[in-house]
mmCIF file of C-alpha atoms and ligand atoms in Angstrom:
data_model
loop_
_atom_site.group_PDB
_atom_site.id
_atom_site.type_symbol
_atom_site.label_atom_id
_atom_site.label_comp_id
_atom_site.label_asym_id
_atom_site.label_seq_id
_atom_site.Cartn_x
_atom_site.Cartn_y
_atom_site.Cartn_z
ATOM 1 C CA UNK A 1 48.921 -7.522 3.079
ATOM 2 C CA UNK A 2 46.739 -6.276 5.761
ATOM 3 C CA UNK A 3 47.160 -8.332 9.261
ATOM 4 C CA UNK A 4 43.634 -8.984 11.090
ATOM 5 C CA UNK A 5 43.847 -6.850 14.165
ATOM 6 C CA UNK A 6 41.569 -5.656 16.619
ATOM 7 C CA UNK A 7 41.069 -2.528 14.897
ATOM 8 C CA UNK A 8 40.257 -4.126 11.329
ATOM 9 C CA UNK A 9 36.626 -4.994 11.400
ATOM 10 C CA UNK A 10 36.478 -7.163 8.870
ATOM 11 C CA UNK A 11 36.884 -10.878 8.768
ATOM 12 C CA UNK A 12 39.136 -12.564 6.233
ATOM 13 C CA UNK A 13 36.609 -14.306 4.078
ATOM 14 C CA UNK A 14 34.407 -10.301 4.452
ATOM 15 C CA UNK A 15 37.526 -9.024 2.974
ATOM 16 C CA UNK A 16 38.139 -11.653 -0.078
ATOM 17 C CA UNK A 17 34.509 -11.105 -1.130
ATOM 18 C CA UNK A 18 35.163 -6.998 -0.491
ATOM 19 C CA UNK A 19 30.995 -6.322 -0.669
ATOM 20 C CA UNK A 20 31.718 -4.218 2.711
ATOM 21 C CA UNK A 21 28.372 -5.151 4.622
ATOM 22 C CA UNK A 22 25.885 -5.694 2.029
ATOM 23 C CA UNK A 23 24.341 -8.608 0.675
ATOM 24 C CA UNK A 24 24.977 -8.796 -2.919
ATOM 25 C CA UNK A 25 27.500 -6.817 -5.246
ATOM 26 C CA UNK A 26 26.783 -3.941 -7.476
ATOM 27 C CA UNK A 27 23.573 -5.246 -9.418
ATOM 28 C CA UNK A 28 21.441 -3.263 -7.779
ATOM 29 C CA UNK A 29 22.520 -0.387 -8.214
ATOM 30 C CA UNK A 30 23.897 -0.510 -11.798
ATOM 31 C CA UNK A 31 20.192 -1.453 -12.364
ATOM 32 C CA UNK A 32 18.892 1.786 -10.634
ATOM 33 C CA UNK A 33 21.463 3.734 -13.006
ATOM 34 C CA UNK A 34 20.645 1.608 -16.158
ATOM 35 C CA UNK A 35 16.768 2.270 -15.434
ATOM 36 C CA UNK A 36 17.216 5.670 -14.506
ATOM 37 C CA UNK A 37 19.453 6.880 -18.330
ATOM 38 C CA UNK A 38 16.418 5.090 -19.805
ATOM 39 C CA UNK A 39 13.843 6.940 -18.086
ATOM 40 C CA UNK A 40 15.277 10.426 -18.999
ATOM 41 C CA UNK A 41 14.195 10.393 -22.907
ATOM 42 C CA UNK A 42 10.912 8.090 -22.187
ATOM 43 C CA UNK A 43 9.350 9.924 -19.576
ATOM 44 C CA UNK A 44 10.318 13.376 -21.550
ATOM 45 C CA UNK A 45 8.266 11.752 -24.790
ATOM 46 C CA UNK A 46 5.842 10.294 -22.254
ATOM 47 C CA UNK A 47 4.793 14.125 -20.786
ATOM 48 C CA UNK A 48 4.727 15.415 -24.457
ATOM 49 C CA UNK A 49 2.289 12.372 -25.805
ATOM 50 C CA UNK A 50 0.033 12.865 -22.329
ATOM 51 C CA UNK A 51 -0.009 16.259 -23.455
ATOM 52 C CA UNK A 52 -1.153 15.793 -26.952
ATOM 53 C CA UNK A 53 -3.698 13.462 -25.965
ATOM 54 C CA UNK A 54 -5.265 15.365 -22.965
ATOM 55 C CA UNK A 55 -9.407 14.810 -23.245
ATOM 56 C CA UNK A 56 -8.918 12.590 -26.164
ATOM 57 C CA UNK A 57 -12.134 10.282 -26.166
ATOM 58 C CA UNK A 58 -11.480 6.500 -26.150
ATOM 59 C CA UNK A 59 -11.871 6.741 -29.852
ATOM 60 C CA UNK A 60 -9.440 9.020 -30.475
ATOM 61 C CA UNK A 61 -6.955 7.499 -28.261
ATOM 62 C CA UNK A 62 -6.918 4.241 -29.198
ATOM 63 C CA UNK A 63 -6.716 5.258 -32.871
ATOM 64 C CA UNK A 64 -3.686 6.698 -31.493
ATOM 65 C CA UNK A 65 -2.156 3.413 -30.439
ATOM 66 C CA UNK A 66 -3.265 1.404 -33.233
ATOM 67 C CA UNK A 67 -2.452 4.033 -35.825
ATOM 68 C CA UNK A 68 1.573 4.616 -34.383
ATOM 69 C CA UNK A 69 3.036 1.203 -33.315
ATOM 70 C CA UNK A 70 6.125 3.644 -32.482
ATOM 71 C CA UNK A 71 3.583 5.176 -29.481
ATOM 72 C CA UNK A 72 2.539 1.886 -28.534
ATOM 73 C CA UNK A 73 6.447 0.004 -28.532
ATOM 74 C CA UNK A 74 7.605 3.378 -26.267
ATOM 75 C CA UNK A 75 4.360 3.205 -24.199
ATOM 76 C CA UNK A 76 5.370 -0.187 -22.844
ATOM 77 C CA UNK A 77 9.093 0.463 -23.077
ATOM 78 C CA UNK A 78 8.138 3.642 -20.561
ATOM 79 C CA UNK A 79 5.860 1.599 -18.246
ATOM 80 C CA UNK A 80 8.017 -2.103 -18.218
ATOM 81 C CA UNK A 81 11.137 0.332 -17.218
ATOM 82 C CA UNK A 82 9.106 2.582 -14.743
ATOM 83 C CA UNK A 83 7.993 -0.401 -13.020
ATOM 84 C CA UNK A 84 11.664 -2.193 -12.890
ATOM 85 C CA UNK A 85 12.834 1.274 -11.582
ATOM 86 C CA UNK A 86 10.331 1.457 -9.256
ATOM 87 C CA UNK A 87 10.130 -2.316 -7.740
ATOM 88 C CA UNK A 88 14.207 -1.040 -7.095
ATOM 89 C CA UNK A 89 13.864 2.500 -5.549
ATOM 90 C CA UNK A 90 11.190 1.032 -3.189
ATOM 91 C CA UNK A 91 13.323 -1.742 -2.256
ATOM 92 C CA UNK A 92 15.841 0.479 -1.210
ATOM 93 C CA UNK A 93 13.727 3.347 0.892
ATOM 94 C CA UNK A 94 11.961 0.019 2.754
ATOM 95 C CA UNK A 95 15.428 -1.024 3.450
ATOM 96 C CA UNK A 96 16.428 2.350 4.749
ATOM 97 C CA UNK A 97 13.314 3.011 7.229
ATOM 98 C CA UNK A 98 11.593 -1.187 8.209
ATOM 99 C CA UNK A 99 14.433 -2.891 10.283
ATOM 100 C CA UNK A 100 12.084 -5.826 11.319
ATOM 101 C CA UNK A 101 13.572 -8.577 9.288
ATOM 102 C CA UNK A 102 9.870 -10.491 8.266
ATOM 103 C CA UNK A 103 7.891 -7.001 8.351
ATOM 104 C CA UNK A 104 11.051 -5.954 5.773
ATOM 105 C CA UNK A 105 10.876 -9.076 3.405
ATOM 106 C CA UNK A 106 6.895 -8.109 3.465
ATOM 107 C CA UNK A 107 7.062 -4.723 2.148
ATOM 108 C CA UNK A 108 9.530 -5.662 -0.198
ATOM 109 C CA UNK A 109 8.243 -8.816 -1.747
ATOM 110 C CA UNK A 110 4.801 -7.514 -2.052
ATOM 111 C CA UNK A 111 5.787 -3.880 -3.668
ATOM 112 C CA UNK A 112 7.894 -5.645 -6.011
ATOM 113 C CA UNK A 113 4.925 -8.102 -6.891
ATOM 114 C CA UNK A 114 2.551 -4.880 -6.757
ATOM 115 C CA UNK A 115 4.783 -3.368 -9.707
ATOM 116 C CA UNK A 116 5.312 -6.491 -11.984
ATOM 117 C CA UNK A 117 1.476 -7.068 -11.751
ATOM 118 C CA UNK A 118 0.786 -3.508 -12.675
ATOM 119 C CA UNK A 119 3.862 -3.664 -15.638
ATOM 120 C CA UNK A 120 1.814 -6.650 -17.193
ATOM 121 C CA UNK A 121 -1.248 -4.886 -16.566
ATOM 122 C CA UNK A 122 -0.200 -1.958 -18.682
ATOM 123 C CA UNK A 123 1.622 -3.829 -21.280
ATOM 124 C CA UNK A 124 -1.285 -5.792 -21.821
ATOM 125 C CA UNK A 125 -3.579 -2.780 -22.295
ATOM 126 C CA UNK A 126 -1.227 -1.658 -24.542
ATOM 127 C CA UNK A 127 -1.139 -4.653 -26.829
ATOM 128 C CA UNK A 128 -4.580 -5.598 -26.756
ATOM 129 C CA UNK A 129 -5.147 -1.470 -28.066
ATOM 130 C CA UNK A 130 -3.174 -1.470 -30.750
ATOM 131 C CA UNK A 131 -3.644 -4.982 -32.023
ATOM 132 C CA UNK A 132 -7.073 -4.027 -32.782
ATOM 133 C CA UNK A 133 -9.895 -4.339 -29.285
ATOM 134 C CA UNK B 1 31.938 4.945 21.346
ATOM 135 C CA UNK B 2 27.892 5.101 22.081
ATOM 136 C CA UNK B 3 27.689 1.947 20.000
ATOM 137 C CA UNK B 4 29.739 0.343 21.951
ATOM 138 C CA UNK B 5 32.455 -0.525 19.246
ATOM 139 C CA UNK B 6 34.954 1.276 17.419
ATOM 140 C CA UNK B 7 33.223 1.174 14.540
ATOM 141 C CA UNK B 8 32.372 4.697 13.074
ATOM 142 C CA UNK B 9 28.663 6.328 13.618
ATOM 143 C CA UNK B 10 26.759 7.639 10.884
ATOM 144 C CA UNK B 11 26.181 11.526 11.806
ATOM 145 C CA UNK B 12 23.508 11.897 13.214
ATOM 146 C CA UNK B 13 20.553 14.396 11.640
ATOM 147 C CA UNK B 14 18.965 15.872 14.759
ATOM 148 C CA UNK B 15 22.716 17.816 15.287
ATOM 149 C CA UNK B 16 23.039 18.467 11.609
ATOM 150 C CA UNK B 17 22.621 22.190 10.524
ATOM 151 C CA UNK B 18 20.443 22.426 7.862
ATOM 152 C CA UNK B 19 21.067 22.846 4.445
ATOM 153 C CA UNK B 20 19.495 23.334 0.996
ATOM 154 C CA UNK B 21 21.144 19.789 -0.683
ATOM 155 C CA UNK B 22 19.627 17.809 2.051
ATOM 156 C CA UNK B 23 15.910 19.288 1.215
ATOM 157 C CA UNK B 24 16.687 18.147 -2.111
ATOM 158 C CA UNK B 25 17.635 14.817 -1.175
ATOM 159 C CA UNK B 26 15.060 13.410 0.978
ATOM 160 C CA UNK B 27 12.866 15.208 -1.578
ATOM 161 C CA UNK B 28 14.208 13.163 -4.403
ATOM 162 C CA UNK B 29 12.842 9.750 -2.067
ATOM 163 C CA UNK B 30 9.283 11.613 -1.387
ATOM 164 C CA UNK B 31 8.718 12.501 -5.449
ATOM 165 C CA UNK B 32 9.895 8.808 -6.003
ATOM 166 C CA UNK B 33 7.556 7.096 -3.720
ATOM 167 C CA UNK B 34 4.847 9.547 -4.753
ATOM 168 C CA UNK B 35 5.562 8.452 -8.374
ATOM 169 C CA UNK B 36 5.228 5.142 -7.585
ATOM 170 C CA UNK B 37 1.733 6.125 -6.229
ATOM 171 C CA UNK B 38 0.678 7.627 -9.889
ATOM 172 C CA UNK B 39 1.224 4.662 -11.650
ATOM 173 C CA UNK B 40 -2.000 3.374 -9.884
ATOM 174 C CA UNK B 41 -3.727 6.252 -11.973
ATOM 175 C CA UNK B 42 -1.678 4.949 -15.298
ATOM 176 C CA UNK B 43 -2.097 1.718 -14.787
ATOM 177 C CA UNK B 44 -6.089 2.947 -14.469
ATOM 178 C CA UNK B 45 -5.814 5.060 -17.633
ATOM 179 C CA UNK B 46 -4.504 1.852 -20.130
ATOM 180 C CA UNK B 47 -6.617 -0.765 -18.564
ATOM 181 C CA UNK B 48 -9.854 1.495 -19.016
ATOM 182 C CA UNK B 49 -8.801 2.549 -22.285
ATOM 183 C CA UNK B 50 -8.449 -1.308 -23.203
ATOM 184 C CA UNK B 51 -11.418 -2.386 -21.658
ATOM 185 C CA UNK B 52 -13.515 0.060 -23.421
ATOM 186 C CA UNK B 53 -15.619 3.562 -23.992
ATOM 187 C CA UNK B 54 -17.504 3.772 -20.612
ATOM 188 C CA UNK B 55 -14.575 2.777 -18.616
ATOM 189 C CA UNK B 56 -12.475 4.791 -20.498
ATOM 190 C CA UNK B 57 -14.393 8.050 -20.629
ATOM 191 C CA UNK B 58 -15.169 7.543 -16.164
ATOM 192 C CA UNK B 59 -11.268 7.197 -15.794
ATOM 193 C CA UNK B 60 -11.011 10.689 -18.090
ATOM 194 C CA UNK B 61 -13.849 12.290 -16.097
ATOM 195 C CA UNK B 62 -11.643 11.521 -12.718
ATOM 196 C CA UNK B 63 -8.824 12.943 -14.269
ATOM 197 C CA UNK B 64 -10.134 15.941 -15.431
ATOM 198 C CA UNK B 65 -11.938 16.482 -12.172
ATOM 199 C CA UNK B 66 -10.962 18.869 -9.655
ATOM 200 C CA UNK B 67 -8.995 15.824 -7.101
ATOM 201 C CA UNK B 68 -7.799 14.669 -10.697
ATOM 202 C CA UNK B 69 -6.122 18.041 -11.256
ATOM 203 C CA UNK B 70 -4.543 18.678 -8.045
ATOM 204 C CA UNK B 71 -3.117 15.023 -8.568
ATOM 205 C CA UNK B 72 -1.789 15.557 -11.374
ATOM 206 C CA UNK B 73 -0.209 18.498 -11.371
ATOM 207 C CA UNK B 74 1.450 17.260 -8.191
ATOM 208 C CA UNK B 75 2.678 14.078 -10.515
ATOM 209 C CA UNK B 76 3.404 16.464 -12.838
ATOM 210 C CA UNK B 77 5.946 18.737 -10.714
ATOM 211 C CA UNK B 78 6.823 15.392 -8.663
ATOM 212 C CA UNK B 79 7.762 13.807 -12.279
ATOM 213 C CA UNK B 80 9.859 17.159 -13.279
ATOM 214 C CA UNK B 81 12.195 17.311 -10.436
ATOM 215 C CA UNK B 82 12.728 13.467 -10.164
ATOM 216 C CA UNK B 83 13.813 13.771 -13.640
ATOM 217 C CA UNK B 84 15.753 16.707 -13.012
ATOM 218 C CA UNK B 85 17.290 15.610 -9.572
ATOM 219 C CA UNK B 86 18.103 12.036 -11.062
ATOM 220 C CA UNK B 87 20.068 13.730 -14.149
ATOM 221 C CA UNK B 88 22.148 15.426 -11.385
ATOM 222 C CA UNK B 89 22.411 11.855 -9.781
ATOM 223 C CA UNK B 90 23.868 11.112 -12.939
ATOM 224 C CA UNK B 91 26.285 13.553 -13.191
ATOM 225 C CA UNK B 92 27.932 12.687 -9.612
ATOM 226 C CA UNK B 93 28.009 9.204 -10.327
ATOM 227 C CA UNK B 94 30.049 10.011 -13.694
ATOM 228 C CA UNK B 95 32.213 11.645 -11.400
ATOM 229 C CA UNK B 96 31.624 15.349 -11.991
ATOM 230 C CA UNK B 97 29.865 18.265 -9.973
ATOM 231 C CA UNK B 98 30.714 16.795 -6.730
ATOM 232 C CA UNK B 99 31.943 19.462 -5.103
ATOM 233 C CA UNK B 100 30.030 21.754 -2.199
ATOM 234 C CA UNK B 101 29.659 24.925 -4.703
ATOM 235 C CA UNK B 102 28.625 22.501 -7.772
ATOM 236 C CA UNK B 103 26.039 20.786 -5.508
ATOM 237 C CA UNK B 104 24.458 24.081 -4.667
ATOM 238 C CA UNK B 105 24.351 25.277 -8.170
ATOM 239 C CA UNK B 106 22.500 21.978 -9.182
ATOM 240 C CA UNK B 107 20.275 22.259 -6.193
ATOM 241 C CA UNK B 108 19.211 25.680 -7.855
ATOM 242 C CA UNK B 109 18.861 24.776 -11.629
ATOM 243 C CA UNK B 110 17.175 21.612 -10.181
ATOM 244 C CA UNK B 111 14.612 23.408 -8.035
ATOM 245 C CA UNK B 112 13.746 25.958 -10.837
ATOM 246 C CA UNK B 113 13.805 23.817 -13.765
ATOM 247 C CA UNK B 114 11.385 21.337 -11.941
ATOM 248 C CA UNK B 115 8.550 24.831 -11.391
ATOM 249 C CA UNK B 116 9.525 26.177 -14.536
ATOM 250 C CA UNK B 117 8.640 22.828 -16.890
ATOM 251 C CA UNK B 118 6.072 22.506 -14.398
ATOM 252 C CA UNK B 119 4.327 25.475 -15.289
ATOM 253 C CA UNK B 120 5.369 25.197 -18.755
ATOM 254 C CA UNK B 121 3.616 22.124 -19.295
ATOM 255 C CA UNK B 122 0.336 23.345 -17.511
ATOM 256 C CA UNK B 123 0.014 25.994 -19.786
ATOM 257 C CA UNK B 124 0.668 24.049 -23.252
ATOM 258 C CA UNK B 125 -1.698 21.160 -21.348
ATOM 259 C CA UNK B 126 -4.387 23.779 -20.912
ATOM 260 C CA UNK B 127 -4.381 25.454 -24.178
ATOM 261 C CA UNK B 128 -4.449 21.693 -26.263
ATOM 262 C CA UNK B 129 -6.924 20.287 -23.626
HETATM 263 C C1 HEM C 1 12.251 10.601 -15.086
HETATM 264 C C2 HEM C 1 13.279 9.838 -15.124
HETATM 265 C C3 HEM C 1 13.886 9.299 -13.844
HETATM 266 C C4 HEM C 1 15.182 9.415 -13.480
HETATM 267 C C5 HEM C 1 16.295 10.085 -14.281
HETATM 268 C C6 HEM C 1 15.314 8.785 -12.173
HETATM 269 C C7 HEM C 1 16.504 8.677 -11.478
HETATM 270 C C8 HEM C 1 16.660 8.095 -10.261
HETATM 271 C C9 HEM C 1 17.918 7.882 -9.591
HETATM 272 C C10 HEM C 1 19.299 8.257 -10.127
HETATM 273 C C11 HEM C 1 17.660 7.286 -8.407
HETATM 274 C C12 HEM C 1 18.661 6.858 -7.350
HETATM 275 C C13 HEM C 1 18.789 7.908 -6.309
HETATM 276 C C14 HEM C 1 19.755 7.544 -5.197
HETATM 277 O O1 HEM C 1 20.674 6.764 -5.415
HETATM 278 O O2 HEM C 1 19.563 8.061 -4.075
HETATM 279 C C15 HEM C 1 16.218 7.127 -8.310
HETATM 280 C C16 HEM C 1 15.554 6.604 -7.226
HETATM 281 C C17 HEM C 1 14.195 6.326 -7.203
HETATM 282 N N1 HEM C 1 13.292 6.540 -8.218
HETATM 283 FE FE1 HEM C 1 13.701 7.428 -9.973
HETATM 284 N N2 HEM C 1 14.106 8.297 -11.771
HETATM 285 C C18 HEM C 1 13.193 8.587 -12.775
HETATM 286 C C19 HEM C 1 11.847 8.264 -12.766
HETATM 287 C C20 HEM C 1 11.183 7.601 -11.752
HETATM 288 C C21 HEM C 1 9.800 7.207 -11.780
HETATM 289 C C22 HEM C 1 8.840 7.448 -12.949
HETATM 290 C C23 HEM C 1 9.537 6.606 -10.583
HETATM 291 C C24 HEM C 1 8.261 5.988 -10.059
HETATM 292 C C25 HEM C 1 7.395 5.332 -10.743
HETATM 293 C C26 HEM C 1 10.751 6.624 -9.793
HETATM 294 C C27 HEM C 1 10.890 6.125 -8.515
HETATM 295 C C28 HEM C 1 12.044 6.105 -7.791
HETATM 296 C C29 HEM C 1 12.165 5.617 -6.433
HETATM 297 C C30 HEM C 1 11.054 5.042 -5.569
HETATM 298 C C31 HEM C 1 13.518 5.765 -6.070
HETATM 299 C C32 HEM C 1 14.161 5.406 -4.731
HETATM 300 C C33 HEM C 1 14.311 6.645 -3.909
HETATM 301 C C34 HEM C 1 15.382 6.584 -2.881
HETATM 302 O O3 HEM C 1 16.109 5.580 -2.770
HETATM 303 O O4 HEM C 1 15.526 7.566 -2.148
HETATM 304 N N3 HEM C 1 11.735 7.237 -10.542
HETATM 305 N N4 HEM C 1 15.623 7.628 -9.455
#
């Protein structure tokens, strides 16, 4: 048992909940890791299908999505995780460098509705492609 | 203590001597926040493509124009060492390659993997284009 002396910063109930001085537990970043193992193989298959597609006329590309629904299923699997990853790794650098507490809760809350509007934005594109526009 | 406490102070950087791993940290943040900025251009890319031929063949023109270039072969390295910087986050946080010589040696396969793929995929990009 440790006693609660001068030299132990914590208080008791700090202690119990053992988060140290954050917030919240380990969510966040077992999201950032989660997001991040995903990311490895989709943005590899993301550079190679860029690549392949490079000056493809709309056309062309589109045939692309509606001919493979495996393209367009890893398409939106590689933007909706890019954006959860981002929405995360921004929340964290705007942590690190804003310490005013309203100009912080700003930056975050409108990056993270930045990214989910762009995430529905390119899912949607996506979608609307390859089910036939 | 200069914070007035006995808590402990994070060191600070101004008296830090420089070295190689903490380029490649704060560069990990840059090429993340960058990245963040070139999804406005693939978020561009989709919706044009959905919306139809004339929007999609202006957002192609950008992109193969000479600010479209630069960008994204800045994306492109950006994208490359991210990736390869955030496998090596990976590896520390499974517990390996933590120690001062292993950090180095990542720093290094990092740092040329990121120009080397770079390059590599300029030069399959060109020939296909
Ligand atoms: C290619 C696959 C990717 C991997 C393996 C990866 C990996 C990681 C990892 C492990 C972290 C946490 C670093 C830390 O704890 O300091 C991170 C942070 C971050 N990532 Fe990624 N990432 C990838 C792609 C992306 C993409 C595509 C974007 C942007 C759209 C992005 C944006 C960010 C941002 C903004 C951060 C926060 C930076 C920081 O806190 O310093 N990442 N990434």
């Amino acid at each position: 048992m440790t006693t609660h002396s001068a030299k132990n910063l914590r208080s008791p109930l700090s202690e119990a909940r053992g988060l140290g001085s954050s917030k919240y537990g380990t969510e966040h970043w077992w999201h950032q890791r989660l997001t991040a193992i995903a990311l490895v193989p989709l943005t590899i298959w993301f550079v190679i299908a860029v690549i392949s597609h490079l000056g493809a006329d709309h056309a062309q590309f589109t045939a692309w999505l509606k001919g493979s629904p495996l393209s367009a299923i890893l398409l939106i699997l590689t933007a909706g995780v890019t954006f959860h990853h981002a929405q995360g790794g921004m929340q964290v650098v705007i942590e690190d460098y804003v310490h005013v507490e309203w100009q912080k809760l700003a930056g975050i809350i409108a990056v993270k509705f930045l990214c989910y509007a762009l995430a529905a934005a390119c899912i949607f594109a996506v979608l609307k492609i390859s089910f036939g526009a | 203590m200069a914070n007035g406490s006995s808590r402990p102070l994070s060191p600070h950087l101004q008296v830090y001597r420089f070295q190689w791993t903490m380029a490649l940290s704060i560069t990990h943040r840059i090429t993340g926040v960058g990245l963040v900025l070139g999804t406005l251009l693939l978020t561009w890319w989709l919706v044009a493509a959905a919306a139809g031929p004339e929007a999609f063949a202006k957002a192609q023109k950008f992109i193969g124009s000479g600010m479209g270039l630069l960008l994204l072969f800045g994306w492109t390295w950006a994208l490359f060492y991210h990736l390869g910087n955030g496998i090596r986050h990976l590896v520390w946080d499974a517990g390996y390659a933590l120690d001062l010589k292993n950090a180095e040696l990542g720093a290094y396969i990092v740092a040329g993997a990121s120009l080397g793929l770079t390059i590599l995929a300029w030069i399959v990009g060109l020939a296909v284009w």
